[in-house]
Tab-separated table of C-alpha atoms in Angstrom:
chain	number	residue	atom	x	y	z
A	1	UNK	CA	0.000	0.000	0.000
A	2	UNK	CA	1.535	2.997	-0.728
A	3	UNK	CA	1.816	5.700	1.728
A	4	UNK	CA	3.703	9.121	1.903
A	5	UNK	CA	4.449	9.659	5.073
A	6	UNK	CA	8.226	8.902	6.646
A	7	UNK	CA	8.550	6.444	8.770
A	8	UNK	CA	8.061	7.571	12.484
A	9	UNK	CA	9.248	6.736	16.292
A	10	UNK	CA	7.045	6.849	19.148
A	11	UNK	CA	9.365	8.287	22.101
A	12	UNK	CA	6.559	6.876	24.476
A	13	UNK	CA	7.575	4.341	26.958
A	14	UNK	CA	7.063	0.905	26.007
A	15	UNK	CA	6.819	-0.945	29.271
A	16	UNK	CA	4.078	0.162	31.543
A	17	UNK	CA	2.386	-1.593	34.287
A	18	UNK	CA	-0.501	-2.479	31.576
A	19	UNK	CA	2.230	-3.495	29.205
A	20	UNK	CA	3.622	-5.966	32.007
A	21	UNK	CA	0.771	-7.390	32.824
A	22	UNK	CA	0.388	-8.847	29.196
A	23	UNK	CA	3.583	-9.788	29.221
A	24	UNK	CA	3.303	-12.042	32.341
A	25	UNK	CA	0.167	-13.535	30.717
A	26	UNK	CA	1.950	-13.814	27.225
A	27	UNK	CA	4.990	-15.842	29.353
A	28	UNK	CA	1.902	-17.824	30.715
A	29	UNK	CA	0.180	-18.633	27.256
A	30	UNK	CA	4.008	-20.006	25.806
A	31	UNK	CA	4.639	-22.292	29.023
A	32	UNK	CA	0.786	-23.602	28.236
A	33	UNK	CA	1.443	-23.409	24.846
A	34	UNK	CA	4.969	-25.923	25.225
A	35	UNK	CA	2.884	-28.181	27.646
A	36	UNK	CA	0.191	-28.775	24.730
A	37	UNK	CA	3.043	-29.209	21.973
A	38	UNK	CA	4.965	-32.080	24.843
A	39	UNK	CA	2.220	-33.810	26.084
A	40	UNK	CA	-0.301	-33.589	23.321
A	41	UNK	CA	-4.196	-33.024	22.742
A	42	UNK	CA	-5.541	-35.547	25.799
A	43	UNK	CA	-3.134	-34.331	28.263
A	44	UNK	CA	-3.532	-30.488	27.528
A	45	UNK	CA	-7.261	-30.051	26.204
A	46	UNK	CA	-11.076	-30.903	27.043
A	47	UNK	CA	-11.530	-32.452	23.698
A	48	UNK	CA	-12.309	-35.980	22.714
A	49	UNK	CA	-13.641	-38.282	19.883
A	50	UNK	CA	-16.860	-36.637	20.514
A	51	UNK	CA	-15.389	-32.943	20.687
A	52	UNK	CA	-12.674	-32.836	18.055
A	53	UNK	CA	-12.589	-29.000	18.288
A	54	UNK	CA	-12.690	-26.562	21.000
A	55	UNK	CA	-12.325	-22.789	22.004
A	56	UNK	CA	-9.121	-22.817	19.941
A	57	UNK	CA	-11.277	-22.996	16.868
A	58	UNK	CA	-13.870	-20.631	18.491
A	59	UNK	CA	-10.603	-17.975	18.529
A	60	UNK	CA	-9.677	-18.487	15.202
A	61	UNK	CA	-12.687	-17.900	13.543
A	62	UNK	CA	-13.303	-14.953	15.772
A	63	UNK	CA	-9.807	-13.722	15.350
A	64	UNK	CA	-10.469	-13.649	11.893
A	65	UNK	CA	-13.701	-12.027	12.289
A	66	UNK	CA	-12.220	-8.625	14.014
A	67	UNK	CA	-9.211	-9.315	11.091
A	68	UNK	CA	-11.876	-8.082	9.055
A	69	UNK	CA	-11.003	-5.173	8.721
A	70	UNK	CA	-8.514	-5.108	7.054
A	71	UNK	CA	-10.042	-6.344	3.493
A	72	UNK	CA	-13.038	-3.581	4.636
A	73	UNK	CA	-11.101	-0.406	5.155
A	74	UNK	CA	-9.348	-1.178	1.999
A	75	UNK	CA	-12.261	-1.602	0.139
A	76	UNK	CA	-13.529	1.231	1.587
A	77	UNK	CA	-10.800	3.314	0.406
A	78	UNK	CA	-9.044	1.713	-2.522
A	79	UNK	CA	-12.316	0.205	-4.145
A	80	UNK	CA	-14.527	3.271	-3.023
A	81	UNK	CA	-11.793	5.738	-3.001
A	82	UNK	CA	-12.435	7.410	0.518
A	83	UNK	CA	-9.181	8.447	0.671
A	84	UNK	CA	-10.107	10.646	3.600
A	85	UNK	CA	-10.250	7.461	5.947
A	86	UNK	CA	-6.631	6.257	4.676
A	87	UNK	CA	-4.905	6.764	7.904
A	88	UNK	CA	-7.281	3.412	9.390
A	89	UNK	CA	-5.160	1.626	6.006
A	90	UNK	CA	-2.171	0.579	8.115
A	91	UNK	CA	-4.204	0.282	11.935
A	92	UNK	CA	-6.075	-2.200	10.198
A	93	UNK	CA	-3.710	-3.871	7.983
A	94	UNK	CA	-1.622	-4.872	11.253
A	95	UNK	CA	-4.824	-5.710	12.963
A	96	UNK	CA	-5.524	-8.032	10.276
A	97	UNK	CA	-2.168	-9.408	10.219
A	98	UNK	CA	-1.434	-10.289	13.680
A	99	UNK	CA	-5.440	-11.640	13.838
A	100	UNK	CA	-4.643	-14.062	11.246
A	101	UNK	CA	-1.402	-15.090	12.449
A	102	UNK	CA	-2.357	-15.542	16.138
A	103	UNK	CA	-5.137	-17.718	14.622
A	104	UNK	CA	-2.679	-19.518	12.473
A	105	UNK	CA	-0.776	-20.851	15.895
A	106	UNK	CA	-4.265	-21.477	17.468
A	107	UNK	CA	-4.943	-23.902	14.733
A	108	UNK	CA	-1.418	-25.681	14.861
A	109	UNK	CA	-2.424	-26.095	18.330
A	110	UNK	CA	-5.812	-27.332	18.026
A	111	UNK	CA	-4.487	-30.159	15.396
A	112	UNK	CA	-3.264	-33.720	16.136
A	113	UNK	CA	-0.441	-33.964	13.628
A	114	UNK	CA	0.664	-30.115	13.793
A	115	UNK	CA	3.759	-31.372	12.229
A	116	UNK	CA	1.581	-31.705	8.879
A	117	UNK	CA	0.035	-28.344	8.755
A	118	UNK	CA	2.236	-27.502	5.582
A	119	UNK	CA	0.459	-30.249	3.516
A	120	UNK	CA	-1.618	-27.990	1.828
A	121	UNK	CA	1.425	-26.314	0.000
A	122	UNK	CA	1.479	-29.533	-2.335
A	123	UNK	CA	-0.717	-30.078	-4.817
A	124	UNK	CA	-0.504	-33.812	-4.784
A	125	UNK	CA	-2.038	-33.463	-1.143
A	126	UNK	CA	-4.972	-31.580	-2.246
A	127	UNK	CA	-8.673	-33.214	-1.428
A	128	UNK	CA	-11.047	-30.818	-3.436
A	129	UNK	CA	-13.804	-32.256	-2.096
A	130	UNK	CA	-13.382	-31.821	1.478
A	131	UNK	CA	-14.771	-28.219	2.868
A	132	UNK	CA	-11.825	-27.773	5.106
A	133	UNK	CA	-9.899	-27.297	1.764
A	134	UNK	CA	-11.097	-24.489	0.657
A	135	UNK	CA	-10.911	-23.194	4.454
A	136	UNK	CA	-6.744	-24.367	4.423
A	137	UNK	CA	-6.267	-22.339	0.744
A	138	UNK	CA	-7.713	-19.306	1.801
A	139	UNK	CA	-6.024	-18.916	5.390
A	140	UNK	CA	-2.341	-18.866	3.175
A	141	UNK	CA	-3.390	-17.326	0.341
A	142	UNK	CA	-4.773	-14.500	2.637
A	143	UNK	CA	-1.897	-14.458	5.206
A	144	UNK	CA	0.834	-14.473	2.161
A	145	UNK	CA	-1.056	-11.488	0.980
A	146	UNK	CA	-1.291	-9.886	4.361
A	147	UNK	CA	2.454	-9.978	4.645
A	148	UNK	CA	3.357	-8.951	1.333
A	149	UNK	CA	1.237	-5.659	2.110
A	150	UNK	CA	3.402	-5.261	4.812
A	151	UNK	CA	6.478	-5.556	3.651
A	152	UNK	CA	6.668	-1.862	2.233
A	153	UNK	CA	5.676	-0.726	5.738
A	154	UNK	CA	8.965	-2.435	7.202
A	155	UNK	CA	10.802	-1.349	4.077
A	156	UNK	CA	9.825	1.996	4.623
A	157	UNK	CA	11.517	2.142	8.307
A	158	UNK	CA	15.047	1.167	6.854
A	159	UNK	CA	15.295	1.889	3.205
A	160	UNK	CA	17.125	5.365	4.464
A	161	UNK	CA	18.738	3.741	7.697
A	162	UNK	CA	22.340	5.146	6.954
A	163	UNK	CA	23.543	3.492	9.599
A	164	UNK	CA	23.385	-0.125	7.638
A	165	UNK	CA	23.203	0.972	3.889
A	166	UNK	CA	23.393	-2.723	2.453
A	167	UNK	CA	19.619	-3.365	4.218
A	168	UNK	CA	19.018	0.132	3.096
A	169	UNK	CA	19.717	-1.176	-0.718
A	170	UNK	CA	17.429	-4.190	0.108
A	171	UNK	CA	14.698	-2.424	1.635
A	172	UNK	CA	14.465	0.558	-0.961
A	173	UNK	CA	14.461	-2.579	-4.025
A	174	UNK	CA	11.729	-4.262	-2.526
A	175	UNK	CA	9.906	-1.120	-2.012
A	176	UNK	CA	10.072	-0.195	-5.846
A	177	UNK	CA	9.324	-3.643	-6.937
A	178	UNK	CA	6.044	-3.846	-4.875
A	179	UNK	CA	4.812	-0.804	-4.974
A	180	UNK	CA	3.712	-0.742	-8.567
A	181	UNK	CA	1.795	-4.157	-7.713
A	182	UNK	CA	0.410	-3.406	-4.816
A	183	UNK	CA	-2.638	-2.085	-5.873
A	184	UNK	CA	-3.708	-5.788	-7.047
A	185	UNK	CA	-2.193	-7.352	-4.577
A	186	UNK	CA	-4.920	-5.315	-2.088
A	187	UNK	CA	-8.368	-6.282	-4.195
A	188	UNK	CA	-6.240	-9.662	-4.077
A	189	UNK	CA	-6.769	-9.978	-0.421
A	190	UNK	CA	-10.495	-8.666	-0.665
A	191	UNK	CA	-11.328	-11.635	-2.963
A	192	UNK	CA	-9.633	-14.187	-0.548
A	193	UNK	CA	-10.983	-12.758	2.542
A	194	UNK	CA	-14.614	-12.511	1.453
A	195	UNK	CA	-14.233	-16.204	0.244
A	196	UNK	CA	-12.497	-17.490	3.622
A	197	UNK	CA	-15.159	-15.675	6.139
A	198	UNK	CA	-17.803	-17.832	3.425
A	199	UNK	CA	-16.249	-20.863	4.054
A	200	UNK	CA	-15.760	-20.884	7.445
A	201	UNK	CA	-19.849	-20.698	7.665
A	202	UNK	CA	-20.169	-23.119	5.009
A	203	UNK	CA	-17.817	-25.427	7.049
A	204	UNK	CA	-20.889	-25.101	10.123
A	205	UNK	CA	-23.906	-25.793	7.398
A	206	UNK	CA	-22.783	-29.111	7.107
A	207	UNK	CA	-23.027	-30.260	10.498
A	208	UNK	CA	-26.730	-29.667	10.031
A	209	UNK	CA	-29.227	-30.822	13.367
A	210	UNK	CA	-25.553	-30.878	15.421
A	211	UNK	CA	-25.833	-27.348	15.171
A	212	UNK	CA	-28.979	-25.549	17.495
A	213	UNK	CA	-31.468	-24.936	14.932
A	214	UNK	CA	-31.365	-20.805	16.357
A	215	UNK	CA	-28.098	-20.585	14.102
A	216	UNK	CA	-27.876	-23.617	11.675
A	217	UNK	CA	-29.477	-21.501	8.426
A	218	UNK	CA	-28.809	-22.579	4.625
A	219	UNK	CA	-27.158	-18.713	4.463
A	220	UNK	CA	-24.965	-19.108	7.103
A	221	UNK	CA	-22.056	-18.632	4.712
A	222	UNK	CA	-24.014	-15.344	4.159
A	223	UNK	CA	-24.330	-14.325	7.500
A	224	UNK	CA	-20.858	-15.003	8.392
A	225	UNK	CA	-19.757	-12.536	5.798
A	226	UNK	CA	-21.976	-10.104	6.907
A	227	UNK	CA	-20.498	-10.214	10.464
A	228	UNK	CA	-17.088	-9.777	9.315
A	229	UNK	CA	-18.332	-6.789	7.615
A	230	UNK	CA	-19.921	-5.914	10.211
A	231	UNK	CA	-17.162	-6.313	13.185
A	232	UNK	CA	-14.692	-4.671	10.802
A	233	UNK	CA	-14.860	-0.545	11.296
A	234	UNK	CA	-16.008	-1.092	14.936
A	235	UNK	CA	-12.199	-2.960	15.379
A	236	UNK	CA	-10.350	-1.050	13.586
A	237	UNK	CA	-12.176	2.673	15.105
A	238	UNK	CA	-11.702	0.681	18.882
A	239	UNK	CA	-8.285	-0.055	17.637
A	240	UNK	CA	-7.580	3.563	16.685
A	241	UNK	CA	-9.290	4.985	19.704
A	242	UNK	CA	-7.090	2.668	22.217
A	243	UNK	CA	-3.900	3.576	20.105
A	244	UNK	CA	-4.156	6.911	19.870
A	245	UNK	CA	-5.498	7.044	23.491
A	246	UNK	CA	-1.662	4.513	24.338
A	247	UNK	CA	0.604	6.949	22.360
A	248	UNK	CA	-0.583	10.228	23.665
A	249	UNK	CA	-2.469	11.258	20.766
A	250	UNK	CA	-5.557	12.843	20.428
A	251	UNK	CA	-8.092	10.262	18.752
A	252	UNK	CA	-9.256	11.668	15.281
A	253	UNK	CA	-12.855	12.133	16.459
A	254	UNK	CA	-14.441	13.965	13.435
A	255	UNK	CA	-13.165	11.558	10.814
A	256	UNK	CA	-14.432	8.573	13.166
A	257	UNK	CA	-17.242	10.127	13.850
A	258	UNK	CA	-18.403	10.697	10.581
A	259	UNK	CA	-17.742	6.997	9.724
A	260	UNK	CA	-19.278	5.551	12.712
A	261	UNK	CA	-22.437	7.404	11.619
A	262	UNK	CA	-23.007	4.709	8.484
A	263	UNK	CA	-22.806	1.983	11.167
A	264	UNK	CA	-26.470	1.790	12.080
A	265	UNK	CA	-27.316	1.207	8.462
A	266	UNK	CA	-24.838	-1.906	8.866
A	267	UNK	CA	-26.010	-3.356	11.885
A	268	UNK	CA	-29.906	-2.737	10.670
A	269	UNK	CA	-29.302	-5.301	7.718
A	270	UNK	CA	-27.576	-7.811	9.303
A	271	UNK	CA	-30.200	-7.935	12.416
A	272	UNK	CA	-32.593	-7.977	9.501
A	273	UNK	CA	-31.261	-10.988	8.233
A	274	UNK	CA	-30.731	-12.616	11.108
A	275	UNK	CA	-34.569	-11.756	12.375
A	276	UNK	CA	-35.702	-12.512	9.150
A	277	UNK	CA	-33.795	-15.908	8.750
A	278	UNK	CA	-35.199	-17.053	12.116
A	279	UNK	CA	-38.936	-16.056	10.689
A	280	UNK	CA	-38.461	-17.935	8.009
A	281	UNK	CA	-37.035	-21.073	9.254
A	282	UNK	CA	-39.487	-20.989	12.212
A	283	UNK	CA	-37.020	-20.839	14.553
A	284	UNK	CA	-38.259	-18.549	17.315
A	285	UNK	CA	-40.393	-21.327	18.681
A	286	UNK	CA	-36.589	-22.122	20.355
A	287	UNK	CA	-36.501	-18.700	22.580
A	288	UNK	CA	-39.594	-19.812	24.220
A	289	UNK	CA	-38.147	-21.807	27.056
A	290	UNK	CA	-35.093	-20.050	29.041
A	291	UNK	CA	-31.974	-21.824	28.632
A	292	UNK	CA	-28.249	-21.378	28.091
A	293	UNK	CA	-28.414	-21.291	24.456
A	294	UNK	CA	-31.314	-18.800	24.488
A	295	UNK	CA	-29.714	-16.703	26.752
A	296	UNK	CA	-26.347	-16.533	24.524
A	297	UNK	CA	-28.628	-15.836	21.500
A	298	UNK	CA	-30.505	-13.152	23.554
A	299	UNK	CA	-26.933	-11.730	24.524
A	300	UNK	CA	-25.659	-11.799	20.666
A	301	UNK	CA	-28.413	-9.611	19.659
A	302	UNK	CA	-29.412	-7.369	22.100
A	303	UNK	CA	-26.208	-6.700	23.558
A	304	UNK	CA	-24.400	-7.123	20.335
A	305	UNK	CA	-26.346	-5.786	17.840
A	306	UNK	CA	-29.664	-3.502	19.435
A	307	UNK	CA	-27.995	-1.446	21.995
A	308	UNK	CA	-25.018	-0.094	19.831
A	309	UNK	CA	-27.029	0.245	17.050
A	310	UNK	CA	-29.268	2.534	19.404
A	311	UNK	CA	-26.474	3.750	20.680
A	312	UNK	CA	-24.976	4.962	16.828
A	313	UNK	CA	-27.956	6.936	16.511
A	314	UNK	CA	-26.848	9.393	18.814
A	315	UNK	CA	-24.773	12.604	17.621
A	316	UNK	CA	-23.212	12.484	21.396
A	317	UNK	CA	-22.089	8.939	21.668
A	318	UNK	CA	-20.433	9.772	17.914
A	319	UNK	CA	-18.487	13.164	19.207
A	320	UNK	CA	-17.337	11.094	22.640
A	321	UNK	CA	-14.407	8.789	22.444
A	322	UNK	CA	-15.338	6.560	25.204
A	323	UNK	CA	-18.892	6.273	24.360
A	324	UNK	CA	-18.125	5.373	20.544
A	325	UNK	CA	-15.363	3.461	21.982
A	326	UNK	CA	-17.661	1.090	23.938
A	327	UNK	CA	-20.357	1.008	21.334
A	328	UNK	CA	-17.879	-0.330	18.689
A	329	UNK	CA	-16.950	-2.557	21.967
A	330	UNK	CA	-20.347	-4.109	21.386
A	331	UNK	CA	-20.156	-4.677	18.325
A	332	UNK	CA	-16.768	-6.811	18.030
A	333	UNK	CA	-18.891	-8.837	21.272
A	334	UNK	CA	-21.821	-9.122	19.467
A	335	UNK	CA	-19.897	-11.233	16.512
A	336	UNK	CA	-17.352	-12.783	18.730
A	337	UNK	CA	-20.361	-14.627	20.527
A	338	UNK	CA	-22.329	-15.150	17.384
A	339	UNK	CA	-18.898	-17.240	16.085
A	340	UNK	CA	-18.497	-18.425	19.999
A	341	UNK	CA	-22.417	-19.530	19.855
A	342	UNK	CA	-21.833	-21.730	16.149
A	343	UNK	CA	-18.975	-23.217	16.929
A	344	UNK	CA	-19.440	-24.100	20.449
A	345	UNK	CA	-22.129	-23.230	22.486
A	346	UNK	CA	-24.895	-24.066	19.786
A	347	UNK	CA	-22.799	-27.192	18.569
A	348	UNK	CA	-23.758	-30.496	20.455
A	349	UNK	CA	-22.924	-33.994	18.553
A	350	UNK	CA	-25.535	-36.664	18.307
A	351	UNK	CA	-23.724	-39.158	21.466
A	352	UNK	CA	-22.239	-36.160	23.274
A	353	UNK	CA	-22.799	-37.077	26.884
A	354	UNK	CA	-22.076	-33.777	28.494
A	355	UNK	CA	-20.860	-30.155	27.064
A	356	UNK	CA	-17.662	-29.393	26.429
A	357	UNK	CA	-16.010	-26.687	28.383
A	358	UNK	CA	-12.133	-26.050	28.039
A	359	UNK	CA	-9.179	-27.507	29.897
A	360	UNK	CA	-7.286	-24.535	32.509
A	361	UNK	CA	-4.429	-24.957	29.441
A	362	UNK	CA	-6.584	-24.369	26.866
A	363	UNK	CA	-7.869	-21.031	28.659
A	364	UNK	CA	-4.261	-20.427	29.452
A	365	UNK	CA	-2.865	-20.489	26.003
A	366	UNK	CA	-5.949	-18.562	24.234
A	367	UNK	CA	-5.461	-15.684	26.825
A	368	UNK	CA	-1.488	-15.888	26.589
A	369	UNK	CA	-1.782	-15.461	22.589
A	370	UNK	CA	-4.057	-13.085	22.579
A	371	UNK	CA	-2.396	-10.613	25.251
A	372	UNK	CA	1.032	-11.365	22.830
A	373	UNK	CA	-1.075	-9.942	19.845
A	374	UNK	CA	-2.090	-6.626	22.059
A	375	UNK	CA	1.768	-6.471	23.276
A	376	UNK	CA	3.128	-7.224	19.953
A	377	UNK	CA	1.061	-4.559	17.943
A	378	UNK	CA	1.840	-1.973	20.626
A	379	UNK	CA	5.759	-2.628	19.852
A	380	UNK	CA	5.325	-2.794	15.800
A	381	UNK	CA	3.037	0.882	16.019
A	382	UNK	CA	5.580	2.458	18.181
A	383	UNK	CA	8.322	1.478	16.024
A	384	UNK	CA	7.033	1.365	11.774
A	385	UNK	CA	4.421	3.884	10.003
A	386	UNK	CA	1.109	2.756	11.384
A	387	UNK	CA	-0.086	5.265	13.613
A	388	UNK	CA	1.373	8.000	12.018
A	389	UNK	CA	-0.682	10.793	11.216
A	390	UNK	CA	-3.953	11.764	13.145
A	391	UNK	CA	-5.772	14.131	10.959
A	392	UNK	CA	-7.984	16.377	13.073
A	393	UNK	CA	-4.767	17.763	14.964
A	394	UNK	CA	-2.302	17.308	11.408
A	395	UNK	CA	0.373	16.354	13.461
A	396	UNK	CA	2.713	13.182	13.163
A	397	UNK	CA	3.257	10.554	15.881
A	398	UNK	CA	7.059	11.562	16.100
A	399	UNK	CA	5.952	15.173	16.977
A	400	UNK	CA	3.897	13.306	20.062
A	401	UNK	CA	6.286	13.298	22.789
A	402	UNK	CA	7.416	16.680	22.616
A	403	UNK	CA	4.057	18.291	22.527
A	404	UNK	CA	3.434	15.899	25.583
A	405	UNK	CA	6.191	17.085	27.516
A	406	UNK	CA	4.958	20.657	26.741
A	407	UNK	CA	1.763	19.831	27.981
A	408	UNK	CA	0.150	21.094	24.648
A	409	UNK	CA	-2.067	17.371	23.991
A	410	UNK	CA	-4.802	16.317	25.978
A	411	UNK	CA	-4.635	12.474	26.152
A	412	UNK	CA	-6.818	10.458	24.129
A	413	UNK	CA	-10.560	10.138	26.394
């Protein structure tokens, strides 16, 4: 993606007490995370013949649900041209990235034979006919793509580094050899993403009456695009908001506001679909009695879906950073429970004799991967071009520090 700015340098400080505390659970996630890889799946993990999947699945897919948006945003501004929202490009390009990749480990985890998770890269181990196929093609397509938009970002931070002109040489010939072909390599990644988030609900329409009859729907591979769409600005405006709020920066409120305001119109379709899908089917008969799986259906709409949507409609949760902050909160809960609710809560094979619920490693090594993905970003914004340019003040990231220590910029909420 091509982008003018220079590369900047956050002078905040990296390790704070928040910072810390991920870091303890990220050391806790790899020491669960070695226990799984030496001692295997019935040591480590809750999951049986019955159960072959667990909440390691239920991250991925919602990993790659808030990864969203990064085919969105640059839709929304290479397709569309809104070049006015181009400073979300590189928030949610890293987003996307370190979603996809954190749910790339989850899934090594979460298999048998780990050791053969490369397979795929041979043709003469292709089976076209399984579903999971198309699932395996689309999760390296799209992460090969994800990386090779990011490799003029890195390029970019040492293609003038005089101190080490040989990588300087390297970095400044890579950048002129992609940048010409980046363009395609971006709609690229829009194809492949739009036909991964499809196949991941198409994976969850074949396990037919396994799956509670509130989400099993012939369009599920529908729907499930429609919540990626739908999770994707909310991430990558909370992602802005929290960044800008971490580097000292003030959050670009009228640009975000201003995009958040289209949000409703999002969130009415796809509760319109889902309502409608459930009239049609005749599924509403299934909210009449209370129970667990009504009550996560009841939370996936009303919390996820009605309330921010509400919410959006108001010009003063749109102008206040911690009110747009938590309804785009909502949002990314909303669809994060609607994956949790397919792929695990609704889910419930024919001889299951009980319901699954994770192993203390299995919590341990979700929460430890996904606290390294918070840390990690953190480290990558503070040292490439991602957050570097917040519009409504017009002042760059590497300006930050000074007008801190002057006093002259209010913190982010």
């Amino acid at each position: 993606m091509s982008h003018s700015a220079l590369p900047t340098f956050s002078r905040v400080k990296f390790l704070t007490p928040g910072t810390a505390i991920l870091l303890l659970m990220a050391g806790l996630g790899v020491a669960f995370g070695i226990y799984r890889f030496a001692f295997g799946l019935q040591a480590s993990t809750n999951m049986n013949q019955v159960y072959p999947w667990g909440i390691w699945i239920v991250a991925d897919v919602s990993f790659i649900a808030l990864a969203a948006g990064g085919f969105v945003t640059a839709g929304l501004v290479y397709v569309l041209n809104r070049q006015d929202y181009h400073f979300l490009v590189r928030p949610a390009l890293l987003t996307a990235l370190l979603g996809y990749t954190c749910a790339c480990i989850l899934l090594a985890a979460d298999l048998g034979r780990y050791y053969n998770i490369w397979h795929p890269l041979l043709p003469s181990m292709w089976q076209g006919n399984s579903a999971l196929f198309e699932v395996g093609m689309c999760v390296m397509c799209y992460l090969s793509v994800l990386y090779l938009e990011f490799v003029p970002v890195v390029c970019e931070r040492f293609r003038f580094d005089v101190r080490h002109p040989w990588l300087g040489v390297i970095c400044g010939s890579l950048y002129q050899l992609l940048e010409p072909v980046m363009i395609g390599v971006v709609i690229l990644g829009i194809a492949i993403s739009c036909l991964h988030q499809s196949s991941l609900g198409h994976v969850m329409v074949l396990a037919g009456p396994k799956l509670h009859p509130l989400w099993w729907t012939p369009i599920l591979s529908l729907l499930f695009v429609m919540s990626a769409v739908v999770a994707a600005i909310p991430t990558v405006m909370f992602v802005c908001l929290w960044s800008s709020t971490s580097l000292g920066l003030r959050p670009p409120m009228r640009q975000l506001s201003r995009l958040a305001s289209y949000l409703p119109v999002v969130l009415g379709v796809y509760l319109a679909f889902k309502i409608g899908d459930l009239l049609v089917r005749g599924s509403f008969a299934e909210l009449r009695h209370f129970s667990l799986v009504s009550a996560a259906f009841g939370l996936e709409v009303g919390v996820g879906l009605v309330v921010p949507l509400v919410m959006l409609m108001s010009s003063r949760v749109l102008r206040s950073p911690r009110a747009l902050g938590a309804a785009c909160l909502m949002v990314m809960f909303g669809v994060v429970l609607y994956r949790t609710n397919v792929y695990w809560l609704g889910f419930r094979p024919f001889m299951a004799p009980y319901r699954y619920f994770p192993s203390l490693a299995e919590w341990g090594f979700t929460i430890g991967v996904l606290a390294g993905l918070i840390v990690l970003w953190r480290f990558l914004a503070m040292n490439l071009a991602i957050v570097d340019f917040v519009p409504e003040c017009g002042r760059s990231v590497v300006d930050a520090p000074r007008r801190i220590e002057k006093g002259a910029v209010r913190h982010g909420a």
